[in-house]
CSV table of C-alpha atoms in Angstrom, one decimal:
chain,number,residue,atom,x,y,z
D,1,MET,CA,136.5,73.9,88.1
D,2,ARG,CA,133.3,73.5,86.2
D,3,ALA,CA,132.0,70.7,88.5
D,4,LEU,CA,132.8,72.8,91.5
D,5,THR,CA,130.7,75.7,90.1
D,6,ASN,CA,127.8,73.4,89.3
D,7,GLY,CA,127.9,72.1,93.0
D,8,PHE,CA,127.8,75.5,94.4
D,9,LEU,CA,124.9,76.4,92.1
D,10,PHE,CA,123.0,73.2,93.1
D,11,PHE,CA,123.3,74.0,96.8
D,12,GLY,CA,122.4,77.5,96.1
D,13,TYR,CA,119.3,76.4,94.3
D,14,VAL,CA,118.3,74.1,97.2
D,15,PHE,CA,118.9,76.8,99.7
D,16,LEU,CA,116.7,79.3,97.8
D,17,ALA,CA,113.9,76.7,97.3
D,18,MET,CA,114.0,75.8,101.0
D,19,THR,CA,113.9,79.6,101.8
D,20,VAL,CA,110.7,80.0,99.7
D,21,GLY,CA,109.1,76.9,101.3
D,22,ALA,CA,110.0,78.0,104.8
D,23,PHE,CA,108.6,81.5,104.1
D,24,LEU,CA,105.2,80.0,103.0
D,25,TRP,CA,105.1,77.6,105.9
D,26,ARG,CA,105.9,80.4,108.4
D,27,ALA,CA,103.2,82.6,106.7
D,28,GLY,CA,100.6,80.1,108.1
D,29,LEU,CA,99.9,78.3,104.8
D,30,GLY,CA,100.9,75.0,106.4
D,31,LEU,CA,103.6,72.3,105.8
D,32,GLY,CA,102.2,70.9,102.6
D,33,PRO,CA,102.2,74.2,100.7
D,34,GLY,CA,105.7,74.9,102.0
D,35,ILE,CA,107.1,71.5,100.7
D,36,ALA,CA,105.3,72.0,97.4
D,37,ALA,CA,106.7,75.5,97.1
D,38,THR,CA,110.2,74.2,97.8
D,39,PHE,CA,110.1,71.5,95.1
D,40,GLY,CA,108.4,73.8,92.7
D,41,MET,CA,111.0,76.4,93.1
D,42,LEU,CA,113.7,73.8,92.6
D,43,GLY,CA,112.0,72.8,89.3
D,44,VAL,CA,111.9,76.4,88.1
D,45,LEU,CA,115.5,77.1,89.1
D,46,GLY,CA,116.6,73.8,87.4
D,47,ALA,CA,114.8,74.6,84.2
D,48,ALA,CA,116.2,78.1,84.2
D,49,HIS,CA,119.6,76.7,84.8
D,50,ALA,CA,119.1,74.2,81.9
D,51,LEU,CA,118.0,76.9,79.5
D,52,ILE,CA,120.8,79.2,80.4
D,53,ALA,CA,123.4,76.4,80.2
D,54,GLY,CA,122.1,75.2,77.0
D,55,ALA,CA,122.2,78.6,75.4
D,56,ALA,CA,125.8,79.1,76.6
D,57,GLU,CA,126.7,75.6,75.3
D,58,ARG,CA,125.1,76.4,71.9
D,59,ARG,CA,127.1,79.6,71.8
D,60,ARG,CA,130.3,77.8,72.7
D,61,LEU,CA,129.7,75.2,70.0
D,62,LYS,CA,128.8,77.9,67.4
D,63,ALA,CA,132.1,79.6,68.3
D,64,GLU,CA,134.1,76.4,67.9
D,65,ILE,CA,132.4,75.6,64.7
D,66,GLY,CA,133.2,79.0,63.4
D,67,ALA,CA,136.8,78.7,64.5
D,68,VAL,CA,136.9,75.3,62.7
D,69,ARG,CA,135.4,76.8,59.5
D,70,GLU,CA,137.9,79.7,59.7
D,71,ALA,CA,140.7,77.2,60.1
D,72,HIS,CA,139.4,75.2,57.2
D,73,ARG,CA,139.2,78.3,55.0
D,74,LEU,CA,142.7,79.3,55.9
D,75,LEU,CA,143.9,75.7,55.2
D,76,ALA,CA,142.1,75.8,51.8
D,77,ASP,CA,143.7,79.2,51.0
D,78,ALA,CA,147.1,77.9,52.1
D,79,MET,CA,146.7,74.8,49.9
D,80,GLU,CA,145.6,76.9,46.9
D,81,GLN,CA,148.6,79.2,47.4
D,82,THR,CA,151.0,76.2,47.8
D,83,GLN,CA,149.5,74.7,44.6
D,84,GLY,CA,150.0,78.0,42.8
D,85,ALA,CA,153.6,78.3,44.2
D,86,LEU,CA,154.3,74.7,43.0
D,87,GLY,CA,152.9,75.6,39.6
D,88,ASP,CA,155.1,78.7,39.5
D,89,LEU,CA,158.1,76.6,40.6
D,90,ALA,CA,157.5,74.1,37.9
D,91,GLN,CA,157.2,76.8,35.3
D,92,ALA,CA,160.5,78.4,36.7
D,93,ILE,CA,162.4,75.1,36.5
D,94,GLU,CA,161.1,74.5,33.0
D,95,ALA,CA,162.0,78.1,32.0
D,96,GLY,CA,165.4,77.8,33.8
D,97,ALA,CA,166.1,74.6,31.9
D,98,LEU,CA,165.2,76.2,28.7
D,99,THR,CA,167.3,79.2,29.4
D,100,ARG,CA,170.3,77.1,30.4
D,101,THR,CA,169.9,75.1,27.1
D,102,GLU,CA,169.8,78.4,25.3
D,103,GLU,CA,172.9,79.6,27.1
D,104,LEU,CA,174.8,76.5,26.3
D,105,SER,CA,173.6,76.8,22.7
D,106,GLY,CA,174.7,80.3,22.6
D,107,GLU,CA,178.2,79.2,24.0
D,108,VAL,CA,178.4,76.6,21.2
D,109,ARG,CA,177.4,79.1,18.5
D,110,MET,CA,179.9,81.6,19.8
D,111,LEU,CA,182.7,79.0,19.7
D,112,GLU,CA,181.6,77.9,16.3
D,113,ASP,CA,181.7,81.6,15.1
D,114,LEU,CA,185.4,81.8,16.1
D,115,ILE,CA,186.4,79.5,13.3
D,116,GLN,CA,183.9,80.1,10.4
D,117,GLN,CA,186.0,82.9,9.1
D,118,MET,CA,188.8,80.8,7.4
D,119,SER,CA,188.9,79.2,3.9
D,120,ALA,CA,192.5,78.1,3.5
D,121,SER,CA,194.0,74.8,4.7
D,122,ILE,CA,197.2,74.4,6.6
D,123,ASP,CA,198.2,71.7,4.3
D,124,GLN,CA,199.4,74.4,1.9
D,125,ARG,CA,201.9,75.5,4.6
D,126,LEU,CA,203.0,71.9,5.0
D,127,THR,CA,203.7,71.3,1.3
D,128,VAL,CA,206.0,74.3,0.9
D,129,THR,CA,209.6,73.3,0.9
D,130,PRO,CA,212.5,75.7,1.6
D,131,MET,CA,215.0,76.8,-1.2
D,132,ALA,CA,217.8,74.6,0.2
D,133,ALA,CA,219.5,71.3,-0.5
D,134,PRO,CA,217.3,68.3,0.6
D,135,ASP,CA,219.9,66.9,2.8
D,136,SER,CA,221.0,70.2,4.4
D,137,PRO,CA,220.5,71.0,8.1
D,138,GLU,CA,218.1,73.8,7.1
D,139,ALA,CA,216.0,71.4,5.1
D,140,ARG,CA,215.9,68.9,7.9
D,141,ARG,CA,214.9,71.5,10.5
D,142,HIS,CA,212.1,72.6,8.1
D,143,GLN,CA,210.9,69.1,7.7
D,144,GLN,CA,210.9,68.5,11.4
D,145,SER,CA,209.1,71.7,12.1
D,146,ASN,CA,206.5,70.8,9.5
D,147,LEU,CA,206.0,67.4,11.1
D,148,LEU,CA,205.7,68.9,14.5
D,149,LEU,CA,203.2,71.5,13.1
D,150,LYS,CA,201.2,68.7,11.5
D,151,THR,CA,201.2,66.8,14.8
D,152,VAL,CA,199.9,69.9,16.7
D,153,HIS,CA,197.5,70.7,14.0
D,154,ASP,CA,196.0,67.1,14.0
D,155,ALA,CA,195.9,67.0,17.8
D,156,LEU,CA,193.8,70.2,17.8
D,157,SER,CA,191.6,69.4,14.9
D,158,GLU,CA,190.9,65.8,16.2
D,159,ASN,CA,190.3,67.1,19.8
D,160,ARG,CA,193.2,65.1,21.3
D,161,VAL,CA,193.5,67.9,23.9
D,162,ASP,CA,193.4,66.8,27.6
D,163,LEU,CA,192.6,69.0,30.6
D,164,TYR,CA,194.8,68.5,33.7
D,165,LEU,CA,194.0,70.0,37.1
D,166,GLN,CA,196.4,70.4,40.1
D,167,PRO,CA,195.1,71.3,43.5
D,168,VAL,CA,196.0,74.6,45.3
D,169,VAL,CA,195.5,74.2,49.0
D,170,THR,CA,195.2,76.3,52.2
D,171,LEU,CA,197.8,76.0,54.9
D,172,PRO,CA,198.0,74.4,57.4
D,173,GLN,CA,194.6,72.7,56.8
D,174,ARG,CA,195.6,71.6,53.2
D,175,ARG,CA,192.1,72.0,52.0
D,176,THR,CA,191.7,72.5,48.2
D,177,VAL,CA,190.4,76.0,47.3
D,178,PHE,CA,191.6,76.3,43.8
D,179,TYR,CA,192.8,74.2,40.9
D,180,GLU,CA,195.3,75.2,38.2
D,181,SER,CA,194.4,74.0,34.7
D,182,PHE,CA,196.8,72.8,32.1
D,183,THR,CA,196.4,71.5,28.5
D,184,ARG,CA,198.2,68.6,27.2
D,185,LEU,CA,198.1,67.5,23.5
D,186,ARG,CA,198.4,63.9,22.4
D,187,ASP,CA,199.9,62.7,19.2
D,188,SER,CA,198.4,60.0,16.9
D,189,THR,CA,199.9,57.3,19.1
D,190,ASP,CA,198.2,58.9,22.2
D,191,ARG,CA,201.6,60.0,23.6
D,192,VAL,CA,201.2,63.0,25.8
D,193,MET,CA,203.2,66.0,24.5
D,194,MET,CA,204.5,68.4,27.0
D,195,PRO,CA,204.2,72.2,26.3
D,196,ALA,CA,207.9,72.5,25.8
D,197,GLU,CA,207.6,70.3,22.8
D,198,TYR,CA,204.9,72.2,20.9
D,199,LEU,CA,204.5,75.6,22.4
D,200,SER,CA,207.2,77.3,20.3
D,201,ILE,CA,205.7,76.1,17.0
D,202,ALA,CA,202.2,76.8,18.3
D,203,GLU,CA,203.2,80.4,19.0
D,204,GLY,CA,204.9,80.8,15.7
D,205,GLU,CA,202.0,79.5,13.7
D,206,GLY,CA,199.3,81.5,15.7
D,207,LEU,CA,197.8,78.3,17.3
D,208,VAL,CA,197.9,79.5,20.8
D,209,PRO,CA,194.5,81.2,20.6
D,210,ALA,CA,193.1,77.8,19.6
D,211,ILE,CA,194.6,76.1,22.6
D,212,ASP,CA,193.4,79.0,25.0
D,213,ASN,CA,189.9,78.8,23.5
D,214,LEU,CA,189.8,75.0,24.3
D,215,LEU,CA,191.1,75.6,27.8
D,216,LEU,CA,188.7,78.5,28.5
D,217,PHE,CA,185.7,76.5,27.3
D,218,ARG,CA,186.6,73.4,29.3
D,219,CYS,CA,187.5,75.4,32.5
D,220,ALA,CA,184.0,77.2,32.3
D,221,GLN,CA,182.3,73.9,32.1
D,222,ILE,CA,184.4,72.3,34.9
D,223,VAL,CA,183.6,75.3,37.2
D,224,ARG,CA,179.9,74.9,36.4
D,225,ARG,CA,180.2,71.2,37.2
D,226,LEU,CA,182.0,71.8,40.5
D,227,ALA,CA,179.2,74.5,41.4
D,228,ARG,CA,176.6,71.9,40.9
D,229,GLN,CA,178.3,69.7,43.5
D,230,ASP,CA,178.4,72.7,45.9
D,231,ARG,CA,182.2,72.8,45.7
D,232,LYS,CA,183.1,76.5,45.7
D,233,VAL,CA,186.6,76.4,44.3
D,234,GLY,CA,188.2,78.6,41.7
D,235,VAL,CA,190.3,77.5,38.6
D,236,PHE,CA,193.4,79.2,37.4
D,237,CYS,CA,193.2,79.4,33.6
D,238,ASN,CA,196.4,80.3,31.7
D,239,VAL,CA,196.1,82.7,28.9
D,240,ALA,CA,198.8,83.8,26.5
D,241,LEU,CA,199.8,87.4,25.8
D,242,SER,CA,199.1,86.8,22.1
D,243,SER,CA,195.5,85.7,22.9
D,244,LEU,CA,195.0,89.0,24.8
D,245,GLY,CA,196.3,91.0,21.8
D,246,ASP,CA,194.6,89.0,19.1
D,247,GLU,CA,192.2,91.2,17.3
D,248,THR,CA,190.1,88.2,16.1
D,249,PHE,CA,190.2,86.0,19.2
D,250,PHE,CA,189.8,88.5,22.0
D,251,PRO,CA,186.4,90.2,21.1
D,252,GLN,CA,184.8,86.8,21.0
D,253,PHE,CA,186.7,85.7,24.1
D,254,LEU,CA,185.3,88.8,25.8
D,255,GLN,CA,181.8,88.1,24.5
D,256,PHE,CA,181.9,84.6,25.9
D,257,LEU,CA,182.9,85.9,29.3
D,258,SER,CA,180.3,88.7,29.2
D,259,GLU,CA,177.6,86.1,28.7
D,260,ASN,CA,179.2,84.1,31.6
D,261,ARG,CA,180.2,86.8,34.0
D,262,ASP,CA,178.7,84.7,36.8
D,263,LEU,CA,182.0,82.8,36.6
D,264,ASN,CA,184.0,85.9,37.4
D,265,GLN,CA,184.8,84.7,41.0
D,266,ALA,CA,185.6,81.1,39.9
D,267,LEU,CA,187.9,81.8,36.8
D,268,ILE,CA,191.3,83.5,37.4
D,269,PHE,CA,193.4,84.2,34.4
D,270,GLU,CA,197.1,83.6,34.8
D,271,LEU,CA,200.1,85.0,33.1
D,272,GLY,CA,203.8,84.6,33.7
D,273,GLN,CA,205.6,87.6,35.2
D,274,ALA,CA,207.7,88.1,32.0
D,275,THR,CA,204.6,88.0,30.0
D,276,PHE,CA,202.8,90.5,32.2
D,277,ASP,CA,205.9,92.8,32.1
D,278,ALA,CA,205.9,92.5,28.3
D,279,ARG,CA,202.3,93.6,27.8
D,280,GLY,CA,201.6,96.5,25.6
D,281,ALA,CA,198.8,99.1,25.5
D,282,VAL,CA,196.4,96.7,23.7
D,283,GLU,CA,197.0,93.8,26.1
D,284,ALA,CA,196.7,96.2,29.1
D,285,ARG,CA,193.4,97.6,27.7
D,286,ASN,CA,192.0,94.1,27.1
D,287,MET,CA,193.0,93.0,30.6
D,288,ALA,CA,191.1,96.0,31.9
D,289,LYS,CA,188.0,95.0,30.0
D,290,LEU,CA,188.1,91.6,31.7
D,291,ALA,CA,188.6,93.3,35.0
D,292,ASP,CA,185.5,95.4,34.3
D,293,LEU,CA,183.5,92.1,34.1
D,294,GLY,CA,184.9,91.2,37.6
D,295,PHE,CA,187.5,88.7,36.5
D,296,ARG,CA,190.8,88.5,38.4
D,297,PHE,CA,194.4,87.8,37.3
D,298,SER,CA,197.3,85.9,38.7
D,299,LEU,CA,201.1,86.0,38.0
D,300,ASP,CA,203.1,82.8,38.1
D,301,LYS,CA,206.8,82.1,37.4
D,302,VAL,CA,207.6,85.2,39.5
D,303,GLN,CA,211.4,85.6,39.4
D,304,THR,CA,211.8,88.5,41.9
D,305,LEU,CA,209.9,89.8,45.0
D,306,ASP,CA,210.9,93.4,44.2
D,307,LEU,CA,207.6,93.9,42.3
D,308,ASP,CA,205.7,97.0,41.4
D,309,PHE,CA,202.7,96.4,43.7
D,310,ASN,CA,200.9,99.6,42.6
D,311,ASP,CA,201.0,98.4,39.0
D,312,LEU,CA,199.7,94.9,40.0
D,313,GLN,CA,196.9,96.5,42.0
D,314,ARG,CA,195.9,98.7,39.0
D,315,SER,CA,195.9,95.7,36.8
D,316,ASP,CA,193.6,93.7,39.1
D,317,VAL,CA,196.2,91.0,39.8
D,318,LYS,CA,195.0,89.3,43.0
D,319,PHE,CA,197.4,86.4,43.3
D,320,ILE,CA,201.2,86.0,42.7
D,321,LYS,CA,202.7,82.5,42.6
D,322,VAL,CA,206.3,82.3,43.8
D,323,ALA,CA,208.4,79.1,43.9
D,324,ALA,CA,208.8,77.9,47.5
D,325,ASP,CA,212.6,77.8,47.1
D,326,LEU,CA,212.6,81.4,45.8
D,327,LEU,CA,210.5,82.5,48.8
D,328,ILE,CA,212.9,80.9,51.2
D,329,GLU,CA,216.0,82.1,49.5
D,330,GLN,CA,214.9,85.7,49.2
D,331,LEU,CA,213.1,86.0,52.5
D,332,LEU,CA,214.7,83.6,55.0
D,333,ASP,CA,218.2,83.1,53.7
D,334,MET,CA,219.2,86.8,53.5
D,335,ASP,CA,221.6,86.9,56.5
D,336,GLY,CA,220.0,90.1,57.8
D,337,GLY,CA,219.8,91.8,54.4
D,338,ALA,CA,216.6,93.5,53.1
D,339,PRO,CA,214.5,91.1,51.1
D,340,ILE,CA,213.2,93.9,48.8
D,341,PRO,CA,215.9,96.4,47.8
D,342,SER,CA,213.3,99.1,47.0
D,343,LEU,CA,211.6,98.6,50.4
D,344,ARG,CA,214.5,98.2,52.8
D,345,ASP,CA,212.3,98.7,55.9
D,346,ILE,CA,210.2,95.5,55.0
D,347,GLN,CA,211.3,92.4,56.9
D,348,ALA,CA,210.9,88.9,55.7
D,349,ALA,CA,207.9,88.1,57.9
D,350,ASP,CA,206.2,91.3,56.7
D,351,PHE,CA,206.2,90.4,53.0
D,352,ALA,CA,202.9,88.5,53.0
D,353,GLN,CA,201.2,91.3,54.9
D,354,LEU,CA,202.6,93.8,52.5
D,355,THR,CA,201.0,92.1,49.5
D,356,ARG,CA,197.7,91.8,51.3
D,357,ARG,CA,197.7,95.6,51.8
D,358,TYR,CA,197.5,95.7,47.9
D,359,GLY,CA,194.8,93.0,47.8
D,360,ILE,CA,197.3,90.4,46.6
D,361,GLU,CA,197.7,87.0,48.0
D,362,VAL,CA,201.0,85.1,47.8
D,363,ILE,CA,200.8,81.4,46.7
D,364,ALA,CA,203.8,79.3,47.2
D,365,GLU,CA,204.2,77.0,44.2
D,366,LYS,CA,206.5,74.0,43.5
D,367,CYS,CA,206.2,72.7,47.0
D,368,GLU,CA,208.1,69.5,47.2
D,369,SER,CA,208.9,68.8,50.9
D,370,GLU,CA,207.4,69.2,54.3
D,371,ARG,CA,210.5,71.2,55.4
D,372,GLN,CA,209.5,73.9,52.8
D,373,ILE,CA,206.0,74.1,54.4
D,374,VAL,CA,207.5,74.8,57.8
D,375,ASP,CA,209.4,77.8,56.4
D,376,ILE,CA,206.5,79.0,54.3
D,377,LEU,CA,204.2,79.0,57.3
D,378,GLU,CA,206.9,81.0,59.2
D,379,LEU,CA,206.5,83.6,56.4
D,380,ASP,CA,202.6,83.8,56.9
D,381,VAL,CA,202.0,82.4,53.4
D,382,THR,CA,198.8,80.5,53.7
D,383,ILE,CA,198.2,79.0,50.2
D,384,ALA,CA,200.4,76.6,48.4
D,385,GLN,CA,200.7,74.4,45.4
D,386,GLY,CA,203.0,71.6,44.3
D,387,HIS,CA,203.5,67.9,44.0
D,388,LEU,CA,203.5,67.5,47.7
D,389,PHE,CA,199.8,68.2,47.6
D,390,GLY,CA,199.0,66.5,44.3
D,391,GLU,CA,200.3,66.3,40.8
D,392,PRO,CA,198.4,67.6,37.8
D,393,ARG,CA,195.9,64.8,36.8
D,394,ALA,CA,193.8,64.5,33.8
D,395,ILE,CA,190.1,64.8,34.5
D,396,LYS,CA,188.0,61.6,33.8
D,397,GLU,CA,187.1,60.8,30.2
D,398,ALA,CA,183.3,61.1,31.0
D,399,VAL,CA,183.7,64.6,32.5
D,400,LEU,CA,186.0,65.5,29.6
D,401,ALA,CA,183.4,64.4,27.1
D,402,GLU,CA,180.9,66.8,28.8
D,403,THR,CA,183.4,69.7,28.2
D,404,ASP,CA,184.1,69.0,24.6
D,405,PRO,CA,183.6,72.0,22.4
D,406,PRO,CA,181.7,71.9,19.1
D,407,ALA,CA,183.2,69.6,16.5
D,408,ASP,CA,184.0,72.4,14.1
D,409,PHE,CA,185.4,74.8,16.7
D,410,VAL,CA,189.1,74.0,16.6
D,411,ARG,CA,189.2,73.3,12.8
D,412,SER,CA,187.8,76.8,12.2
D,413,THR,CA,190.1,78.4,14.7
D,414,LEU,CA,193.1,76.7,12.9
D,415,ILE,CA,191.9,78.1,9.6
D,416,ASN,CA,191.7,81.5,11.2
D,417,ALA,CA,195.2,81.1,12.5
D,418,GLU,CA,196.4,80.2,9.0
D,419,ARG,CA,194.7,83.3,7.5
D,420,ARG,CA,196.3,85.6,10.1
D,421,ARG,CA,199.7,84.0,9.3
D,422,ARG,CA,199.3,84.5,5.5
D,423,TYR,CA,198.3,88.1,5.8
D,424,ALA,CA,200.8,89.1,8.5
């Protein structure tokens, strides 16, 4: 386009110059002056064109230079801002690392505080013998109880406590969305002790809060580890009724959770149905304090589907775990009868929808066979747990080491338990 314009201008200049030459020639000045005038006019027009074109080019170059300078200035500003942002980011990372270190230190200090209130040893309890004949059944039972107590005490004080996790999955996808956590103690020979072996003696001697403390601490660390891997799953953490009502344990339990309330969507506290029904005013009030922090509750070992759903909703219970066989027996094998006596208009297929209206999700536990899954899906139950999807497995030793509480934590908790027992 520019070349075409220049061509038109050139021919225009030639035409104008020839017009001037022709005018002088016709004016009687002769052919020579006409030709001279023509070339002279061409020279004048060419010079004028060159001057005008040069000025325009200089203006264009100046504008481009100005644009380049402006772009350079903007780039320099952007680089300066980026450098400043990188500096702020580095400071934030450093500050965040320090803050996280302080948080972990605070958690450790809190756990250590739990046990620095005791001064007596459990050995005193172990050396006391009953007023009975040495070979009597009562003396033998007392000796066996003391040996079991010492085994449990040593397992806790020497940190022979393992954390087991069992997956809880969605149906029908079978994608893991939760884990249930379990504690297992090991004796001096590293034999794994099941809860049925030691729970009664632990409850009788006030050792359950120590076990709950360990479980809570390790669950919190496992949740944080999973979050670092972008695995958004929750963990069901069992808590005993005695821990919820313990005047020494619960305030520090609550403080720990207050400082870690970011875990409130990942930690779900679980109680058995019988335990939940047996709670008193103190336990209910302490559960409400946990709910105020955003933590949720789950009931397991459910024995009947005829539940007080209003009470569950008020208590922030969001999950109920029902054995797969019990669900099938009470909802599908009713021969036309009402599955819930207090709600006779509720049909079997409506049960899951009923609980959801109260904000409660049903989890089918103890799933052992594929046939059970077919029936469970027919009942619109979409979350399940059981050996069919995975048995409880101990977490790796390297991971377990990361979740170890402070060395004095359990020892002090045991002393605290002994103090409570002595003054009870």
